[in-house]
Tab-separated table of C-alpha atoms in Angstrom:
chain	number	residue	atom	x	y	z
A	9	MET	CA	-5.880	32.282	-2.954
A	10	PHE	CA	-2.307	32.783	-4.181
A	11	ASP	CA	-1.074	32.674	-0.666
A	12	PHE	CA	-2.728	29.376	0.068
A	13	ILE	CA	-1.765	27.968	-2.694
A	14	TYR	CA	1.983	29.535	-2.049
A	15	MET	CA	1.303	28.141	1.264
A	16	PHE	CA	0.663	24.806	0.467
A	17	ARG	CA	3.718	24.243	-1.768
A	18	SER	CA	5.959	25.363	0.911
A	19	LYS	CA	4.503	22.796	3.331
A	20	ILE	CA	4.872	19.837	1.012
A	21	GLU	CA	8.534	21.179	0.047
A	22	SER	CA	9.350	21.239	3.701
A	23	VAL	CA	8.517	17.840	3.980
A	24	LEU	CA	10.098	16.522	1.193
A	25	GLN	CA	13.290	18.027	1.556
A	26	HIS	CA	13.190	16.196	5.355
A	27	PRO	CA	15.814	13.730	5.720
A	28	ILE	CA	13.890	10.781	6.584
A	29	PHE	CA	11.966	11.646	3.153
A	30	LYS	CA	15.128	11.934	1.252
A	31	ARG	CA	16.480	8.209	2.188
A	32	ALA	CA	12.867	6.726	2.144
A	33	ALA	CA	13.058	8.051	-1.702
A	34	ILE	CA	16.076	5.615	-2.252
A	35	TYR	CA	14.339	3.238	-0.571
A	36	THR	CA	11.331	3.270	-2.794
A	37	ILE	CA	13.331	3.653	-6.227
A	38	THR	CA	15.230	0.680	-5.259
A	39	ASP	CA	11.882	-1.383	-4.128
A	40	GLY	CA	10.197	0.157	-6.799
A	41	ILE	CA	12.581	-1.348	-9.371
A	42	THR	CA	12.531	-4.832	-7.320
A	43	LYS	CA	8.828	-4.969	-7.427
A	44	SER	CA	8.406	-3.869	-10.962
A	45	ILE	CA	10.258	-6.651	-12.224
A	46	SER	CA	7.946	-9.173	-10.126
A	47	PHE	CA	4.620	-7.041	-11.610
A	48	ILE	CA	6.468	-7.044	-15.128
A	49	VAL	CA	5.868	-11.004	-14.980
A	50	LEU	CA	2.969	-11.353	-12.807
A	51	PRO	CA	0.302	-10.852	-15.792
A	52	ILE	CA	2.464	-13.377	-17.884
A	53	VAL	CA	2.200	-15.547	-14.541
A	54	SER	CA	-1.440	-15.068	-14.744
A	55	TYR	CA	-2.088	-16.861	-18.168
A	56	PHE	CA	0.229	-19.898	-16.940
A	57	ILE	CA	-1.150	-20.520	-13.161
A	58	VAL	CA	-4.927	-21.002	-13.000
A	59	PRO	CA	-6.305	-19.782	-9.812
A	60	SER	CA	-6.750	-22.832	-8.131
A	61	GLU	CA	-3.162	-23.541	-7.955
A	62	LEU	CA	-2.074	-19.993	-7.331
A	63	GLY	CA	-4.552	-21.063	-4.153
A	64	VAL	CA	-1.810	-23.803	-3.364
A	65	THR	CA	1.074	-21.444	-3.722
A	66	ALA	CA	-0.413	-19.010	-1.234
A	67	ASN	CA	-1.141	-21.933	1.297
A	68	PHE	CA	2.751	-22.777	1.043
A	69	ASP	CA	3.388	-19.283	1.988
A	70	VAL	CA	0.880	-19.533	4.754
A	71	LEU	CA	2.604	-22.425	6.420
A	72	GLN	CA	6.297	-20.985	5.530
A	73	ASN	CA	4.913	-17.729	7.571
A	74	ILE	CA	4.023	-19.714	10.536
A	75	ILE	CA	7.291	-21.420	10.738
A	76	VAL	CA	9.478	-17.990	9.970
A	77	LEU	CA	7.485	-16.922	12.931
A	78	LEU	CA	8.318	-20.076	15.406
A	79	ALA	CA	11.890	-19.972	13.941
A	80	GLY	CA	12.404	-16.804	15.387
A	81	GLN	CA	11.545	-13.705	13.452
A	82	ALA	CA	10.934	-12.049	16.668
A	83	LEU	CA	14.318	-12.308	18.025
A	84	VAL	CA	15.354	-11.381	14.273
A	85	ASN	CA	13.104	-8.409	14.890
A	86	SER	CA	14.523	-7.499	18.105
A	87	LEU	CA	18.128	-6.599	16.422
A	88	PRO	CA	17.530	-2.725	16.297
A	89	TYR	CA	16.708	-2.122	19.732
A	90	PHE	CA	20.144	-3.593	20.737
A	91	TYR	CA	22.462	-2.473	17.904
A	92	TYR	CA	23.056	1.564	18.780
A	93	LYS	CA	23.839	0.235	22.503
A	94	ARG	CA	26.456	-2.038	21.910
A	95	THR	CA	30.075	-2.064	20.150
A	96	LYS	CA	30.909	-3.905	17.062
A	97	ARG	CA	32.414	-7.185	18.902
A	98	GLU	CA	29.218	-7.584	21.120
A	99	VAL	CA	26.651	-6.937	17.935
A	100	ALA	CA	28.681	-9.703	16.278
A	101	LEU	CA	28.284	-11.860	19.326
A	102	LEU	CA	24.660	-11.111	19.141
A	103	VAL	CA	24.084	-11.894	15.743
A	104	SER	CA	25.927	-15.118	16.085
A	105	ASN	CA	23.712	-16.480	18.816
A	106	LEU	CA	21.179	-15.206	17.055
A	107	LEU	CA	21.634	-17.390	13.930
A	108	PHE	CA	22.485	-20.436	16.175
A	109	LEU	CA	19.126	-20.051	17.971
A	110	VAL	CA	17.451	-19.963	14.240
A	111	LEU	CA	19.235	-23.126	12.776
A	112	LEU	CA	18.490	-24.707	16.341
A	113	VAL	CA	14.731	-24.312	15.976
A	114	ASN	CA	14.297	-25.204	12.317
A	115	VAL	CA	15.855	-28.710	13.003
A	116	ILE	CA	13.181	-29.094	16.152
A	117	LEU	CA	10.435	-28.106	13.519
A	118	ALA	CA	12.049	-30.291	10.842
A	119	ILE	CA	11.417	-32.835	13.621
A	120	ILE	CA	7.966	-32.049	14.584
A	121	ILE	CA	6.516	-31.811	11.082
A	122	PRO	CA	6.319	-35.504	10.210
A	123	PHE	CA	4.177	-35.988	12.967
A	124	CYS	CA	1.774	-33.414	12.007
A	125	THR	CA	1.651	-33.635	8.274
A	126	SER	CA	-1.751	-35.279	7.543
A	127	THR	CA	-3.454	-32.312	9.858
A	128	VAL	CA	-1.451	-29.954	7.577
A	129	GLU	CA	-1.966	-31.558	4.023
A	130	ASN	CA	-5.989	-31.779	5.187
A	131	TYR	CA	-6.042	-28.131	5.251
A	132	LEU	CA	-3.663	-26.487	3.521
A	133	HIS	CA	-3.510	-29.577	0.574
A	134	ILE	CA	-0.053	-29.692	0.399
A	135	GLY	CA	2.248	-32.753	0.907
A	136	LEU	CA	4.873	-33.524	3.266
A	137	SER	CA	7.824	-32.649	0.967
A	138	LEU	CA	6.526	-29.215	0.447
A	139	GLN	CA	5.788	-29.001	4.240
A	140	LEU	CA	9.756	-29.807	4.793
A	141	LEU	CA	10.802	-27.294	2.268
A	142	THR	CA	9.077	-24.455	4.605
A	143	VAL	CA	11.729	-25.513	7.090
A	144	LEU	CA	15.002	-24.858	4.596
A	145	SER	CA	13.447	-21.758	3.297
A	146	SER	CA	12.270	-20.308	6.507
A	147	PHE	CA	16.085	-20.717	7.911
A	148	CYS	CA	17.278	-18.727	4.717
A	149	VAL	CA	14.587	-16.277	5.132
A	150	LEU	CA	15.414	-15.493	8.600
A	151	VAL	CA	19.394	-15.415	7.545
A	152	ASN	CA	18.525	-12.746	4.615
A	153	ASN	CA	16.896	-10.654	7.631
A	154	ILE	CA	19.056	-10.554	9.578
A	155	ASN	CA	21.887	-8.920	6.968
A	156	PHE	CA	19.102	-6.692	5.844
A	157	ILE	CA	18.311	-5.384	9.053
A	158	LEU	CA	21.572	-4.501	9.632
A	159	TYR	CA	22.464	-3.021	6.361
A	160	LYS	CA	19.321	-0.495	7.647
A	161	MET	CA	20.971	-0.088	10.616
A	162	GLU	CA	24.229	1.101	8.877
A	163	ASP	CA	22.113	3.503	6.766
A	164	ASN	CA	23.381	1.308	3.571
A	165	PRO	CA	20.247	1.825	1.311
A	166	ILE	CA	22.511	0.977	-1.590
A	167	ASP	CA	23.782	-2.455	-0.766
A	168	PHE	CA	20.542	-3.634	0.654
A	169	ALA	CA	18.989	-2.954	-2.662
A	170	LYS	CA	21.713	-4.633	-4.608
A	171	LEU	CA	20.862	-7.827	-2.609
A	172	GLN	CA	17.013	-7.165	-3.177
A	173	ILE	CA	17.006	-6.665	-6.936
A	174	GLY	CA	19.674	-9.662	-7.167
A	175	GLN	CA	17.185	-11.768	-5.337
A	176	VAL	CA	14.028	-10.986	-7.498
A	177	ILE	CA	16.103	-11.244	-10.726
A	178	LEU	CA	16.893	-14.758	-9.740
A	179	TYR	CA	13.496	-15.665	-8.815
A	180	VAL	CA	12.077	-14.002	-11.688
A	181	GLY	CA	14.332	-16.139	-13.932
A	182	LEU	CA	13.728	-19.540	-12.312
A	183	LEU	CA	10.022	-18.648	-12.572
A	184	ALA	CA	10.410	-18.118	-16.486
A	185	ILE	CA	11.965	-21.351	-16.830
A	186	LEU	CA	9.786	-23.517	-14.675
A	187	VAL	CA	6.318	-22.162	-14.946
A	188	VAL	CA	6.061	-20.306	-18.334
A	189	GLY	CA	9.182	-22.643	-19.814
A	190	TYR	CA	8.264	-26.044	-18.027
A	191	LYS	CA	4.308	-25.059	-17.080
A	192	GLN	CA	5.086	-26.672	-13.565
A	193	GLN	CA	2.269	-24.331	-12.229
A	194	ALA	CA	1.969	-24.156	-8.540
A	195	LEU	CA	5.331	-26.418	-8.108
A	196	GLY	CA	7.067	-23.962	-10.366
A	197	LYS	CA	6.203	-20.857	-8.357
A	198	ILE	CA	7.008	-22.594	-4.941
A	199	LEU	CA	10.506	-23.896	-6.130
A	200	SER	CA	11.657	-20.916	-7.814
A	201	ASN	CA	11.224	-18.791	-4.537
A	202	VAL	CA	12.744	-21.067	-2.426
A	203	VAL	CA	15.711	-21.674	-4.744
A	204	ALA	CA	16.063	-17.669	-4.859
A	205	ILE	CA	16.575	-17.483	-1.279
A	206	PHE	CA	18.585	-20.569	-0.746
A	207	ILE	CA	21.002	-19.045	-3.072
A	208	MET	CA	20.933	-15.926	-1.486
A	209	SER	CA	21.532	-16.760	1.975
A	210	PHE	CA	24.835	-17.894	1.191
A	211	ILE	CA	25.520	-14.790	-0.303
A	212	HIS	CA	24.087	-12.870	2.841
A	213	LEU	CA	26.063	-14.978	5.256
A	214	TYR	CA	29.294	-14.038	3.393
A	215	LEU	CA	28.709	-10.606	3.561
A	216	LEU	CA	28.097	-10.955	7.528
A	217	TYR	CA	31.269	-12.852	7.754
A	218	LYS	CA	33.215	-10.349	5.573
A	219	ARG	CA	31.754	-7.302	7.631
A	220	GLY	CA	33.050	-8.911	10.826
A	221	TYR	CA	29.503	-9.908	12.240
A	222	LEU	CA	30.138	-13.682	12.665
A	223	MET	CA	32.038	-15.461	15.728
A	224	PHE	CA	32.097	-18.918	16.475
A	225	LYS	CA	31.101	-18.429	19.794
A	226	VAL	CA	27.999	-19.845	21.870
A	227	ASP	CA	27.072	-17.315	24.632
A	228	ILE	CA	24.133	-18.275	27.011
A	229	ASN	CA	23.311	-15.034	28.158
A	230	VAL	CA	23.486	-13.520	24.935
A	231	GLN	CA	20.739	-16.093	23.890
A	232	ARG	CA	18.947	-15.372	27.026
A	233	THR	CA	18.944	-11.594	26.284
A	234	LEU	CA	17.803	-12.344	22.840
A	235	CYS	CA	14.681	-14.573	24.616
A	236	LYS	CA	13.896	-12.229	26.985
A	237	PHE	CA	13.103	-9.339	24.577
A	238	GLY	CA	11.781	-11.536	21.480
A	239	ILE	CA	9.452	-14.221	23.029
A	240	PRO	CA	7.183	-12.377	24.687
A	241	LEU	CA	6.821	-10.823	20.982
A	242	LEU	CA	5.662	-14.120	19.737
A	243	PRO	CA	1.925	-13.492	20.360
A	244	HIS	CA	1.974	-10.106	18.571
A	245	SER	CA	3.990	-11.718	15.529
A	246	LEU	CA	1.506	-14.448	15.622
A	247	SER	CA	-1.617	-12.152	15.448
A	248	PHE	CA	-0.262	-11.047	11.478
A	249	TRP	CA	-0.342	-14.605	10.780
A	250	ILE	CA	-3.758	-15.070	12.154
A	251	LYS	CA	-5.118	-11.802	10.044
A	252	SER	CA	-2.903	-13.448	6.539
A	253	GLY	CA	-3.044	-17.008	7.102
A	254	MET	CA	-6.023	-18.329	8.370
A	255	ASP	CA	-8.218	-15.968	6.160
A	256	LYS	CA	-6.525	-18.347	3.211
A	257	VAL	CA	-7.171	-21.901	5.323
A	258	ILE	CA	-10.769	-20.346	5.820
A	259	LEU	CA	-11.480	-19.526	2.379
A	260	THR	CA	-9.563	-22.535	1.197
A	261	THR	CA	-12.196	-24.516	3.589
A	262	TYR	CA	-15.466	-22.900	2.837
A	263	CYS	CA	-14.796	-21.372	-0.662
A	264	GLY	CA	-12.577	-23.632	-2.411
A	265	LEU	CA	-8.773	-23.357	-3.931
A	266	ASN	CA	-10.309	-21.041	-6.755
A	267	VAL	CA	-11.553	-18.229	-4.342
A	268	ASN	CA	-8.438	-18.775	-2.274
A	269	GLY	CA	-6.377	-18.140	-5.535
A	270	LEU	CA	-8.501	-14.639	-6.589
A	271	TYR	CA	-7.997	-13.438	-2.963
A	272	SER	CA	-4.255	-14.351	-3.431
A	273	MET	CA	-3.813	-12.251	-6.754
A	274	ALA	CA	-5.677	-9.261	-5.217
A	275	LEU	CA	-2.998	-9.459	-1.877
A	276	SER	CA	-0.142	-9.175	-4.409
A	277	PHE	CA	-1.526	-6.026	-5.184
A	278	GLY	CA	-1.618	-4.976	-2.102
A	279	ALA	CA	1.922	-4.960	-2.351
A	280	VAL	CA	1.969	-1.856	-4.426
A	281	TYR	CA	0.670	-0.049	-1.253
A	282	ALA	CA	3.162	-1.942	1.042
A	283	LEU	CA	6.186	-1.004	-1.186
A	284	PHE	CA	5.787	2.658	0.024
A	285	ASN	CA	4.829	1.754	3.401
A	286	THR	CA	8.128	-0.528	3.578
A	287	SER	CA	10.513	2.155	2.107
A	288	PHE	CA	9.180	4.779	4.715
A	289	SER	CA	9.853	1.695	7.616
A	290	ASN	CA	13.263	1.090	6.227
A	291	VAL	CA	14.373	4.827	7.171
A	292	TYR	CA	11.610	5.350	10.029
A	293	VAL	CA	12.654	3.339	12.299
A	294	PRO	CA	16.396	3.480	12.191
A	295	GLU	CA	15.974	7.470	12.567
A	296	LEU	CA	13.348	6.914	15.275
A	297	GLN	CA	15.255	4.591	17.384
A	298	LYS	CA	18.690	6.962	16.844
A	299	ARG	CA	16.660	10.228	17.610
A	300	LEU	CA	14.855	8.508	20.819
A	301	SER	CA	18.123	6.829	22.472
A	302	LYS	CA	19.494	10.816	22.136
A	303	MET	CA	16.597	12.133	23.576
A	304	THR	CA	17.476	14.291	27.043
A	305	PRO	CA	15.232	15.676	29.723
A	306	GLU	CA	16.126	19.109	28.231
A	307	ASN	CA	14.818	18.219	24.859
A	308	GLU	CA	12.405	15.813	25.091
A	309	LYS	CA	9.107	17.740	25.164
A	310	GLU	CA	10.098	19.660	21.798
A	311	GLU	CA	11.365	15.872	19.912
A	312	LYS	CA	8.056	14.201	21.289
A	313	ARG	CA	6.507	17.358	19.838
A	314	ASN	CA	8.347	17.256	16.240
A	315	LEU	CA	8.233	12.745	15.936
A	316	VAL	CA	4.188	13.532	16.359
A	317	ARG	CA	4.233	16.106	13.242
A	318	LEU	CA	6.301	13.685	11.599
A	319	SER	CA	4.138	11.090	11.892
A	320	TYR	CA	0.666	13.163	10.968
A	321	LYS	CA	2.804	14.196	7.406
A	322	ILE	CA	3.738	10.653	6.696
A	323	GLY	CA	-0.009	9.408	7.601
A	324	GLY	CA	-0.999	12.215	5.194
A	325	VAL	CA	1.015	11.121	2.499
A	326	PHE	CA	-0.524	7.200	2.709
A	327	VAL	CA	-4.009	8.513	2.427
A	328	ILE	CA	-3.430	10.127	-0.745
A	329	LEU	CA	-0.948	6.797	-1.970
A	330	CYS	CA	-4.167	4.758	-0.727
A	331	PHE	CA	-6.400	6.121	-3.589
A	332	SER	CA	-3.947	6.591	-6.004
A	333	VAL	CA	-2.907	2.783	-5.528
A	334	ILE	CA	-6.607	1.706	-5.706
A	335	ILE	CA	-6.753	3.231	-9.381
A	336	VAL	CA	-4.171	1.964	-10.541
A	337	CYS	CA	-4.623	-1.390	-9.359
A	338	TRP	CA	-8.039	-1.359	-11.600
A	339	ALA	CA	-6.419	-0.497	-14.587
A	340	ILE	CA	-3.953	-3.618	-14.151
A	341	VAL	CA	-6.575	-5.927	-13.392
A	342	HIS	CA	-8.956	-5.204	-16.000
A	343	TYR	CA	-6.146	-4.488	-18.834
A	344	VAL	CA	-3.458	-6.515	-18.315
A	345	LEU	CA	-4.207	-9.389	-16.610
A	346	SER	CA	-6.072	-12.772	-17.862
A	347	GLU	CA	-9.433	-12.645	-17.616
A	348	GLN	CA	-9.803	-15.391	-15.347
A	349	TYR	CA	-8.189	-13.044	-12.502
A	350	THR	CA	-10.547	-9.948	-13.179
A	351	ALA	CA	-12.595	-11.202	-10.464
A	352	SER	CA	-10.074	-10.513	-7.802
A	353	PHE	CA	-10.351	-6.961	-8.075
A	354	GLN	CA	-13.329	-7.151	-5.573
A	355	TYR	CA	-11.202	-7.655	-2.814
A	356	ILE	CA	-8.159	-5.080	-3.733
A	357	PRO	CA	-9.942	-1.780	-2.635
A	358	TRP	CA	-10.419	-3.613	0.995
A	359	ILE	CA	-6.997	-4.800	1.028
A	360	ILE	CA	-5.571	-1.425	0.344
A	361	LEU	CA	-7.698	0.325	2.905
A	362	SER	CA	-6.713	-2.261	5.605
A	363	SER	CA	-2.755	-1.514	4.293
A	364	THR	CA	-3.513	2.223	4.844
A	365	ILE	CA	-4.698	1.720	8.640
A	366	TYR	CA	-1.810	-0.584	9.189
A	367	SER	CA	0.328	2.144	8.270
A	368	PHE	CA	-0.627	4.310	10.931
A	369	TYR	CA	-0.257	1.442	13.492
A	370	GLY	CA	3.402	1.442	12.016
A	371	LEU	CA	3.941	4.683	13.524
A	372	VAL	CA	3.029	4.169	16.978
A	373	ILE	CA	4.357	0.305	17.446
A	374	GLN	CA	8.156	1.392	18.052
A	375	TYR	CA	7.528	3.170	21.277
A	376	PRO	CA	6.450	-0.214	23.062
A	377	TYR	CA	9.943	-1.924	22.149
A	378	THR	CA	11.647	1.160	23.069
A	379	ALA	CA	9.812	1.024	26.468
A	380	LYS	CA	10.183	-2.854	26.229
A	381	LYS	CA	7.047	-3.291	26.940
A	382	THR	CA	6.269	-6.420	24.838
A	383	PHE	CA	4.493	-8.681	26.852
A	384	GLY	CA	1.286	-6.151	26.601
A	385	LEU	CA	1.550	-5.663	23.034
A	386	GLY	CA	1.371	-9.190	21.881
A	387	LEU	CA	-1.337	-9.318	23.994
A	388	VAL	CA	-3.266	-6.568	22.386
A	389	THR	CA	-2.676	-7.367	18.930
A	390	PHE	CA	-3.255	-11.090	19.519
A	391	SER	CA	-6.432	-10.469	20.820
A	392	GLY	CA	-7.337	-7.898	18.299
A	393	SER	CA	-6.086	-10.654	15.638
A	394	VAL	CA	-8.411	-13.589	17.441
A	395	LEU	CA	-11.207	-11.193	17.442
A	396	GLN	CA	-10.952	-10.688	13.570
A	397	LEU	CA	-10.417	-14.654	13.207
A	398	PHE	CA	-13.639	-15.169	14.462
A	399	LEU	CA	-15.055	-12.392	12.744
A	400	THR	CA	-13.768	-13.676	9.531
A	401	PHE	CA	-14.914	-17.439	10.210
A	402	VAL	CA	-18.405	-16.377	10.725
A	403	LEU	CA	-18.823	-14.063	8.026
A	404	VAL	CA	-17.034	-16.308	5.298
A	405	LYS	CA	-19.243	-19.162	6.617
A	406	THR	CA	-22.383	-17.339	6.446
A	407	ILE	CA	-21.860	-14.781	3.663
A	408	GLY	CA	-19.353	-16.505	1.947
A	409	ALA	CA	-16.212	-14.817	0.437
A	410	ASP	CA	-17.790	-11.596	0.853
A	411	GLY	CA	-16.831	-11.632	4.649
A	412	ILE	CA	-13.344	-11.760	4.340
A	413	LYS	CA	-13.634	-7.967	3.076
A	414	TYR	CA	-15.612	-6.523	5.980
A	415	SER	CA	-13.338	-8.747	8.491
A	416	LEU	CA	-10.023	-7.569	7.007
A	417	VAL	CA	-10.700	-3.653	8.128
A	418	PHE	CA	-12.264	-4.328	10.838
A	419	GLY	CA	-9.817	-6.135	12.449
A	420	SER	CA	-7.357	-3.645	11.505
A	421	LEU	CA	-9.138	-0.631	12.642
A	422	VAL	CA	-9.444	-2.571	16.064
A	423	ILE	CA	-5.703	-3.351	16.130
A	424	MET	CA	-4.545	-0.063	15.130
A	425	LEU	CA	-6.776	1.487	17.826
A	426	SER	CA	-6.062	-0.783	20.465
A	427	VAL	CA	-1.812	-0.475	19.719
A	428	TRP	CA	-2.259	3.476	19.459
A	429	TRP	CA	-3.956	3.374	23.217
A	430	TYR	CA	-1.277	0.960	24.620
A	431	SER	CA	1.648	3.113	22.967
A	432	ASN	CA	0.285	6.142	24.493
A	433	LYS	CA	-0.209	4.484	27.991
A	434	VAL	CA	3.457	3.058	28.090
A	435	TYR	CA	5.327	5.775	26.571
A	436	PRO	CA	3.420	8.878	26.310
A	437	MET	CA	3.416	11.169	23.044
A	438	PRO	CA	1.403	14.328	22.519
A	439	TRP	CA	-0.652	12.694	19.564
A	440	PHE	CA	-3.834	14.873	21.112
A	441	SER	CA	-1.867	18.400	22.140
A	442	ARG	CA	-1.611	21.299	20.129
A	443	LEU	CA	1.257	21.479	17.530
């Protein structure tokens, strides 16, 4: 018995002492500080924003997210796959042309939106001014994401954390003024987020310039390279929006803004779990790409086995976190939030379970990127998301808001298994061999 306890303890210690877990701890602590400020304010906000108004802010986020995707999020996410194989000047040229592409697409979207405003307003209940505001916010988000990705590639969690915390503090301060002080409800929450992102984008641009990542040179070949890699990923990126965005549209249509607000509050608590998932990803992706780039025919077999072992260990950690976070969320919803949001807990276990499934998905998604097989990946994830959307539509229309719970988990499971299969097809790994 004591031998088993000693072996178990030694195993845990060896996992926690791994460099990935050590660096992930830095991201977890800094992200924890960032997210804790938001969660400290969240209960207060729950007394100043009614569920229907929170539903409006959720729909603004839905539109903003699709604009971000269309404006070039897939191109921005391609940066890690070019970073290690280029010189500093080549990376700077890549970043500069990426910013040019993002700006150009956002301008085009700003021109298109007024022609679609009535349709958007009919489904999302937000007017033209807020619709155009999503374009400005989208550009700022993408600028910030570029700098955040570069900090991760540079293995610089400290500056990464400073910028994250600074943005959240700015957001929370504006939230206190506009929502609590002036009681602006949905509009106050939206403006707090957009203004904070807008201000921080200037800081990010300055830091990019200071570190030598900005060059005033347009290179068609570089832009073609980015588009060739990133555009095939658009269906893959849209699959996430279909899963998270269309859910809210369907809930608003068939169940009303009030239910959408409750569901959105539950999704906010899903961020507790996502905090750890994101922290691991911040370290895991650069580490994985670094190890894959250094892989040789001599060490390939053993290195792949090591990566599979590491993936299983990380997956085990997320399973434990799943149950722990659900318990914490129950306590917060029932003892901290306003009573008008108590009903939101019914969605939380399903959201956390779905996020846990996606944590496994995150462990295998990098291999198709490495193999440059992004088109097939996009088809797999997009098809899975369309299936989930269809299931959400049928279930919500038939049995009401409960339908969103079942479609959420089923869709995540289908996409995770499909991506795992595709990943192993284009980049075989010893997932089921004796480790």
